[in-house]
PDB file of C-alpha atoms in Angstrom:
ATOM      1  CA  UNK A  15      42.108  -2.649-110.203  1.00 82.00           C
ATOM      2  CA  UNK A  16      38.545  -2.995-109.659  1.00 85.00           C
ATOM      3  CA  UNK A  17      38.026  -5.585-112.722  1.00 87.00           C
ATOM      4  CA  UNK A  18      41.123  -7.472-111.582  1.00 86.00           C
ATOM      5  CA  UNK A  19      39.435  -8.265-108.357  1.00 86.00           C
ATOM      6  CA  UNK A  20      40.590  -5.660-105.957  1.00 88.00           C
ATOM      7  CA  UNK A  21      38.322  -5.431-103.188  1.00 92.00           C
ATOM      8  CA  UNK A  22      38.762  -2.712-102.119  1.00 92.00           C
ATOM      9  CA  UNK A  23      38.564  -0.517-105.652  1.00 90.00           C
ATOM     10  CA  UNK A  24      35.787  -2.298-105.875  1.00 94.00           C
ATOM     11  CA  UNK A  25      34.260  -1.141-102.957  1.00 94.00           C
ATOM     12  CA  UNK A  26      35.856   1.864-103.304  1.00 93.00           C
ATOM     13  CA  UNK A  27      33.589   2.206-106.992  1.00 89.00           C
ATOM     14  CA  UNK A  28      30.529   1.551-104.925  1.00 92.00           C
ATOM     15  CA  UNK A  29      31.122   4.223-102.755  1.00 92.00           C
ATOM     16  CA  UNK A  30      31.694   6.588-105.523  1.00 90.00           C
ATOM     17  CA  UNK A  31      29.177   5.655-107.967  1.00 88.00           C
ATOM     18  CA  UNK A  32      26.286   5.506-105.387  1.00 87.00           C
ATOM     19  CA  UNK A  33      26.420   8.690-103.931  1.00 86.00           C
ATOM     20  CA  UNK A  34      22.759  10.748-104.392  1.00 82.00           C
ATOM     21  CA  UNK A  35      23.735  13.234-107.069  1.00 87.00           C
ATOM     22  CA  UNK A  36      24.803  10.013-109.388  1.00 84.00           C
ATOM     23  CA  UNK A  37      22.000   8.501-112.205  1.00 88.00           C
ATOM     24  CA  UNK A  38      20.604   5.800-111.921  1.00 88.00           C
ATOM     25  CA  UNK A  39      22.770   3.637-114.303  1.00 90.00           C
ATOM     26  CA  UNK A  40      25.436   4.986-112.114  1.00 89.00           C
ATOM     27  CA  UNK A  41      23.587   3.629-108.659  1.00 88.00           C
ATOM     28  CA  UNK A  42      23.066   0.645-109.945  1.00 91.00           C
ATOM     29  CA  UNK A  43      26.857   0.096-111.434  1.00 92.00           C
ATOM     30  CA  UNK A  44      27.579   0.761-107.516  1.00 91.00           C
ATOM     31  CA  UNK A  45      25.063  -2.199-106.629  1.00 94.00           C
ATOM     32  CA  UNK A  46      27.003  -4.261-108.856  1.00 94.00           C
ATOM     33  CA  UNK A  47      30.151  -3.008-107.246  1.00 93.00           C
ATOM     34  CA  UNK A  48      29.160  -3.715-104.017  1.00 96.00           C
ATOM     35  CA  UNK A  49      27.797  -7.153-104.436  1.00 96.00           C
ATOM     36  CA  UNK A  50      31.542  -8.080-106.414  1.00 96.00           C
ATOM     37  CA  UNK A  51      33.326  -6.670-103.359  1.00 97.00           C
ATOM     38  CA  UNK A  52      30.954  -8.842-100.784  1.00 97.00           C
ATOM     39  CA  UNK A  53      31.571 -11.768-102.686  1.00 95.00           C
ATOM     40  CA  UNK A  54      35.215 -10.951-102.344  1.00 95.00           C
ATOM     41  CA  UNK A  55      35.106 -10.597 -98.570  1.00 95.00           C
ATOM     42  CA  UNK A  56      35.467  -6.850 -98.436  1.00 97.00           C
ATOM     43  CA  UNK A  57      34.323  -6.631 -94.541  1.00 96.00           C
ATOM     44  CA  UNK A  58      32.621  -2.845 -95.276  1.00 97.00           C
ATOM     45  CA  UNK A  59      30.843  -4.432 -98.230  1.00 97.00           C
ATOM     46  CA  UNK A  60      29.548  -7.805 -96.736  1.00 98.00           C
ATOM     47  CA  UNK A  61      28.558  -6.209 -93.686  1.00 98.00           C
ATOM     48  CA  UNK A  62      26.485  -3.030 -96.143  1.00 97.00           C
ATOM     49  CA  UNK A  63      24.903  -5.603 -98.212  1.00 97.00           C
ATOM     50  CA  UNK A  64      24.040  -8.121 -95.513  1.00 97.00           C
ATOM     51  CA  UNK A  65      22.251  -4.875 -93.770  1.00 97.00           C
ATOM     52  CA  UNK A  66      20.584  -3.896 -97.477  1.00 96.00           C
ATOM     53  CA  UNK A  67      19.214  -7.975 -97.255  1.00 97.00           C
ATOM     54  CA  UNK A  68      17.880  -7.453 -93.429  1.00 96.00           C
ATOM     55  CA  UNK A  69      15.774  -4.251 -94.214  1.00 96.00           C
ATOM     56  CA  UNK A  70      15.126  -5.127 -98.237  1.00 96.00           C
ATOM     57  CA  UNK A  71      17.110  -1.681 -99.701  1.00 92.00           C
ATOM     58  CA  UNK A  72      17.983  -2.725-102.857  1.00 91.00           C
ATOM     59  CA  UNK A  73      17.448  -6.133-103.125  1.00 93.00           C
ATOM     60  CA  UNK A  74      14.854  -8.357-102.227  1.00 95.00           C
ATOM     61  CA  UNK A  75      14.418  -8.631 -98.524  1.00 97.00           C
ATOM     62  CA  UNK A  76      16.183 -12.013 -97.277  1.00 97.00           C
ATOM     63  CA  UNK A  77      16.751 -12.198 -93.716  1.00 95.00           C
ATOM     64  CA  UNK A  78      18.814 -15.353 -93.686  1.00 95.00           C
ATOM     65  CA  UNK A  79      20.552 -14.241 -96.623  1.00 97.00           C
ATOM     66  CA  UNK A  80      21.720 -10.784 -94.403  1.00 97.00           C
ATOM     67  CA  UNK A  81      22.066 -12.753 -91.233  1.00 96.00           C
ATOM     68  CA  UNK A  82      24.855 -14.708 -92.869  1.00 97.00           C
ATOM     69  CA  UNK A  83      26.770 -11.539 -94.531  1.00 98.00           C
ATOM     70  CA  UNK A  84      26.740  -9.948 -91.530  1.00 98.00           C
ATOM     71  CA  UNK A  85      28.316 -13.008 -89.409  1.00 97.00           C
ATOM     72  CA  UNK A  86      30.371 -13.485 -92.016  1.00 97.00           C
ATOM     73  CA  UNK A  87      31.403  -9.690 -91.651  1.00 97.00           C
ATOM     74  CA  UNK A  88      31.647  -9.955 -88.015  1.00 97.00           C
ATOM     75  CA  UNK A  89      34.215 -12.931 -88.750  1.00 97.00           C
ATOM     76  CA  UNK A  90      36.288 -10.568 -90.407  1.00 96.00           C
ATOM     77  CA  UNK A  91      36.326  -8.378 -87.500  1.00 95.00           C
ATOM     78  CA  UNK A  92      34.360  -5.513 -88.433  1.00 96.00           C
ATOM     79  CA  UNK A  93      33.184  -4.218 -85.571  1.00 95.00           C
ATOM     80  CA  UNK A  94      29.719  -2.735 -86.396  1.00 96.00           C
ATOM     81  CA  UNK A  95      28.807  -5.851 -87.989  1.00 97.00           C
ATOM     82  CA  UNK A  96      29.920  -7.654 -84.683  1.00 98.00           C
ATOM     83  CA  UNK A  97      27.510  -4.974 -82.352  1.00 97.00           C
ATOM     84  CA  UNK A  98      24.854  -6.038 -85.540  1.00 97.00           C
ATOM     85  CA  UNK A  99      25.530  -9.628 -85.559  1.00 97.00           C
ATOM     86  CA  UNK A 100      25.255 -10.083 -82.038  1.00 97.00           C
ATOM     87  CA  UNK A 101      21.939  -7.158 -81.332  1.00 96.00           C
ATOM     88  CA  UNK A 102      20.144 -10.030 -84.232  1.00 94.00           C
ATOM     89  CA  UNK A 103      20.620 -12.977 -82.378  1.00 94.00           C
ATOM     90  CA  UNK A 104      19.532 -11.862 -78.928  1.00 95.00           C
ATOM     91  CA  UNK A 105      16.312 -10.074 -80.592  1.00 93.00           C
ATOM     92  CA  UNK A 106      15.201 -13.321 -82.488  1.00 90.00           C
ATOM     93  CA  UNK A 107      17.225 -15.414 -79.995  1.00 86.00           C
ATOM     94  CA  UNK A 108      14.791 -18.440 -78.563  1.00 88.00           C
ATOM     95  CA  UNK A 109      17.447 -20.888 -77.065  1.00 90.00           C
ATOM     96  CA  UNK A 110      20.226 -20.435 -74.791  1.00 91.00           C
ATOM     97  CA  UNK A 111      22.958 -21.049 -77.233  1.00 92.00           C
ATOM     98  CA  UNK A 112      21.376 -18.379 -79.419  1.00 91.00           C
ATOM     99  CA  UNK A 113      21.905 -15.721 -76.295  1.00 93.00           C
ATOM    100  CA  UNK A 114      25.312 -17.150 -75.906  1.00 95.00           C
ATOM    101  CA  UNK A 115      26.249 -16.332 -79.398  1.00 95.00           C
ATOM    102  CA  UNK A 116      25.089 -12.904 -78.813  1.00 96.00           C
ATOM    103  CA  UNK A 117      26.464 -12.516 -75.511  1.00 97.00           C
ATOM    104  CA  UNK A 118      30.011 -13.566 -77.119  1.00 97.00           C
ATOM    105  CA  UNK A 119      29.758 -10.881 -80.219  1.00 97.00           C
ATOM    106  CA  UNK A 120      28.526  -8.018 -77.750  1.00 97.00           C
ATOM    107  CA  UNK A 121      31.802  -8.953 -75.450  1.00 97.00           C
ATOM    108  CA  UNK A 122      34.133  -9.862 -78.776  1.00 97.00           C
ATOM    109  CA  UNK A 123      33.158  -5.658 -79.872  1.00 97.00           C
ATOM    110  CA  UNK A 124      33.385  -4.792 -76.567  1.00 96.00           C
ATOM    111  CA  UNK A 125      36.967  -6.092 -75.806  1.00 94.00           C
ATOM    112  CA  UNK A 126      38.013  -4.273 -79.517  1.00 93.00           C
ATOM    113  CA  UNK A 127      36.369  -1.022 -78.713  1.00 93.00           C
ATOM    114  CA  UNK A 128      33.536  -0.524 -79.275  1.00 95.00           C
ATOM    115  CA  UNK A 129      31.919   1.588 -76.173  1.00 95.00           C
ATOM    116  CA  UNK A 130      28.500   0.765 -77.203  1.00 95.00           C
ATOM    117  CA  UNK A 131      28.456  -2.854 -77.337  1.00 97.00           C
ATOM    118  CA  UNK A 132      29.983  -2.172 -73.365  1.00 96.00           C
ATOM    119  CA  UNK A 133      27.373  -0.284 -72.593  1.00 96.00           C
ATOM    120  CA  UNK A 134      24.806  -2.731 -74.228  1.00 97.00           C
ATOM    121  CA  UNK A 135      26.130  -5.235 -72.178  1.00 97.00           C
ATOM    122  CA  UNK A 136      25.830  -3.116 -68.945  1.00 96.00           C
ATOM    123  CA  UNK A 137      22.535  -2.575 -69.657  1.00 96.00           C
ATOM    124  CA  UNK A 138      21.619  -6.547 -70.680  1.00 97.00           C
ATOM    125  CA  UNK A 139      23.034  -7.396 -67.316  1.00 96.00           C
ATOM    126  CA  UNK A 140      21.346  -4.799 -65.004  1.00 96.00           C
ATOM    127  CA  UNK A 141      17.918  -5.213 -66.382  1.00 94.00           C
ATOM    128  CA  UNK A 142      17.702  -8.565 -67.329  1.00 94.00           C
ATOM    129  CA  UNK A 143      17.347  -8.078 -70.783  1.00 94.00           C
ATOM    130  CA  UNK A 144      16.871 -10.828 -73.519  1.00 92.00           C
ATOM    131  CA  UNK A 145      15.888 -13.586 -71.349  1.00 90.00           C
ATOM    132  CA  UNK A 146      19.516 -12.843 -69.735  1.00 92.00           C
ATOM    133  CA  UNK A 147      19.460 -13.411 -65.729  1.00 93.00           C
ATOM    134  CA  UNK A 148      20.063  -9.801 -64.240  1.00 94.00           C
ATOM    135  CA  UNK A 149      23.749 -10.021 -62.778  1.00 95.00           C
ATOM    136  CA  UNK A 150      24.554  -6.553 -61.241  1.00 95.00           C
ATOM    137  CA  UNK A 151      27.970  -6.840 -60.285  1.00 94.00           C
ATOM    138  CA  UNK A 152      28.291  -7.861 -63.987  1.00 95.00           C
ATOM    139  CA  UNK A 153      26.185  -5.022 -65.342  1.00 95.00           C
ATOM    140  CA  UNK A 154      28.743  -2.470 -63.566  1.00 94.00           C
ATOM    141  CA  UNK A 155      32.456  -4.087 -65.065  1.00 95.00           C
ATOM    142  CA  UNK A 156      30.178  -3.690 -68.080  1.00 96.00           C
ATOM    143  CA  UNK A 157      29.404  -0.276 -67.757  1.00 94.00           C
ATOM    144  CA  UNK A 158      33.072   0.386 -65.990  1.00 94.00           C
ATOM    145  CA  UNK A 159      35.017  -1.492 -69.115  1.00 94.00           C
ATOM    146  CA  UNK A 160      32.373   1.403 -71.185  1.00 94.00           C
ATOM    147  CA  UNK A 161      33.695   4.149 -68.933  1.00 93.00           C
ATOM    148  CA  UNK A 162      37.164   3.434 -69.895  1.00 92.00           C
ATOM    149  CA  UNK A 163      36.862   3.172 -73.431  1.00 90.00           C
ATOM    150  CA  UNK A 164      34.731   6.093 -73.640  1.00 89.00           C
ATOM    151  CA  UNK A 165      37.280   8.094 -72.219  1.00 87.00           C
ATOM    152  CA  UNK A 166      39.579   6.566 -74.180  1.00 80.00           C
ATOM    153  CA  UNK A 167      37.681   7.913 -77.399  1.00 75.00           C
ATOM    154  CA  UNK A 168      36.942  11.440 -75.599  1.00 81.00           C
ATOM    155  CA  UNK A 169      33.320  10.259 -75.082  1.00 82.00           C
ATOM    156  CA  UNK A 170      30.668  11.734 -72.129  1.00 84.00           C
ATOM    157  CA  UNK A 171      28.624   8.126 -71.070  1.00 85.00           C
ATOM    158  CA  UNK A 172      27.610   9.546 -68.030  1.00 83.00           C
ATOM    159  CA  UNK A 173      24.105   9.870 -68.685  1.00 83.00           C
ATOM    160  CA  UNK A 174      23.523   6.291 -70.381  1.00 82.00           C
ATOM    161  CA  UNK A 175      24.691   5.094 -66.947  1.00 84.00           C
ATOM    162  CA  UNK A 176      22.072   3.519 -64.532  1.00 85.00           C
ATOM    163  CA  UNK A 177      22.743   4.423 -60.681  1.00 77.00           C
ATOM    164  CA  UNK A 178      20.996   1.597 -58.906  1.00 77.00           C
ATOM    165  CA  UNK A 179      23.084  -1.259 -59.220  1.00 81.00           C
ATOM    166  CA  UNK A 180      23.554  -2.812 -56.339  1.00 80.00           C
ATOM    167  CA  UNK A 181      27.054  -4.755 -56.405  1.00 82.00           C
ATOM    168  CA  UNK A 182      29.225  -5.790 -53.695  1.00 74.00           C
ATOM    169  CA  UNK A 183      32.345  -6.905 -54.366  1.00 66.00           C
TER     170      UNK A 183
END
């Protein structure tokens, strides 16, 4: 399946052959794996390689070249890669619409699930992170919408939590 173009064996071969006990000619068979399943939109394997690019495992370092895997990852809906997408953008961000983009993938994770892009946007919001005006009333349906889904996935938050927002609805 994997030589037809199945994605998914292919990433599936990756997975396999590039586990720590394999050779070498075996690892880098798994590259090769990996970079066929990325270029066949395989969410797991855009988003892996596009992280391999950012921090130069692998391949030669190319930040723009793992920026774009990763959004185009994040357009696929995978959800780390949506909490990575958006945590690159605010970090480098140095306009507005830059902090909007990240805003948008933190609350795009956030309303699929993922507790810790809530919580990251609690946190943006009470301190004032990223250039981001502090909005406390924001900060806490941030950290509530967390709350929730961290119940939701049998999760303690409690002590990532700040308790000196001051919000007045």
């Amino acid at each position: 399946h994997a030589e037809a173009g199945d994605a998914q064996a292919q990433f599936r071969l990756f997975q396999i052959l590039g586990q720590a006990h394999c050779t070498d000619d075996e690892y880098t068979e798994a590259l090769g794996w990996l970079h066929r399943a990325a270029r066949a939109d395989h969410p797991d394997a855009t988003f892996l390689l596009g992280i391999r690019y950012i921090t130069g495992v692998d391949v030669t370092e190319d930040q723009t070249r793992g920026l774009q895997l990763i959004e185009r990852s994040a357009h696929a809906g995978h959800g780390e890669a949506q909490f990575q997408f958006a945590m690159l953008l605010l970090e480098a961000s140095t306009s507005r619409k830059e902090q909007e983009q990240g805003l948008y993938w933190l609350g795009k994770a956030a309303s699929e699930g993922d507790t810790k892009a809530a919580l990251t946007l609690g946190h943006i919001y009470a301190a004032g992170l990223h250039g981001i005006t502090r909005q406390d009333c924001w900060a806490a349906d941030w950290f509530d919408a967390a709350t929730d889904l961290a119940q939701d996935a049998r999760i303690d938050v409690t002590a990532l939590l700040p308790g000196d927002l001051d919000c007045q609805y």
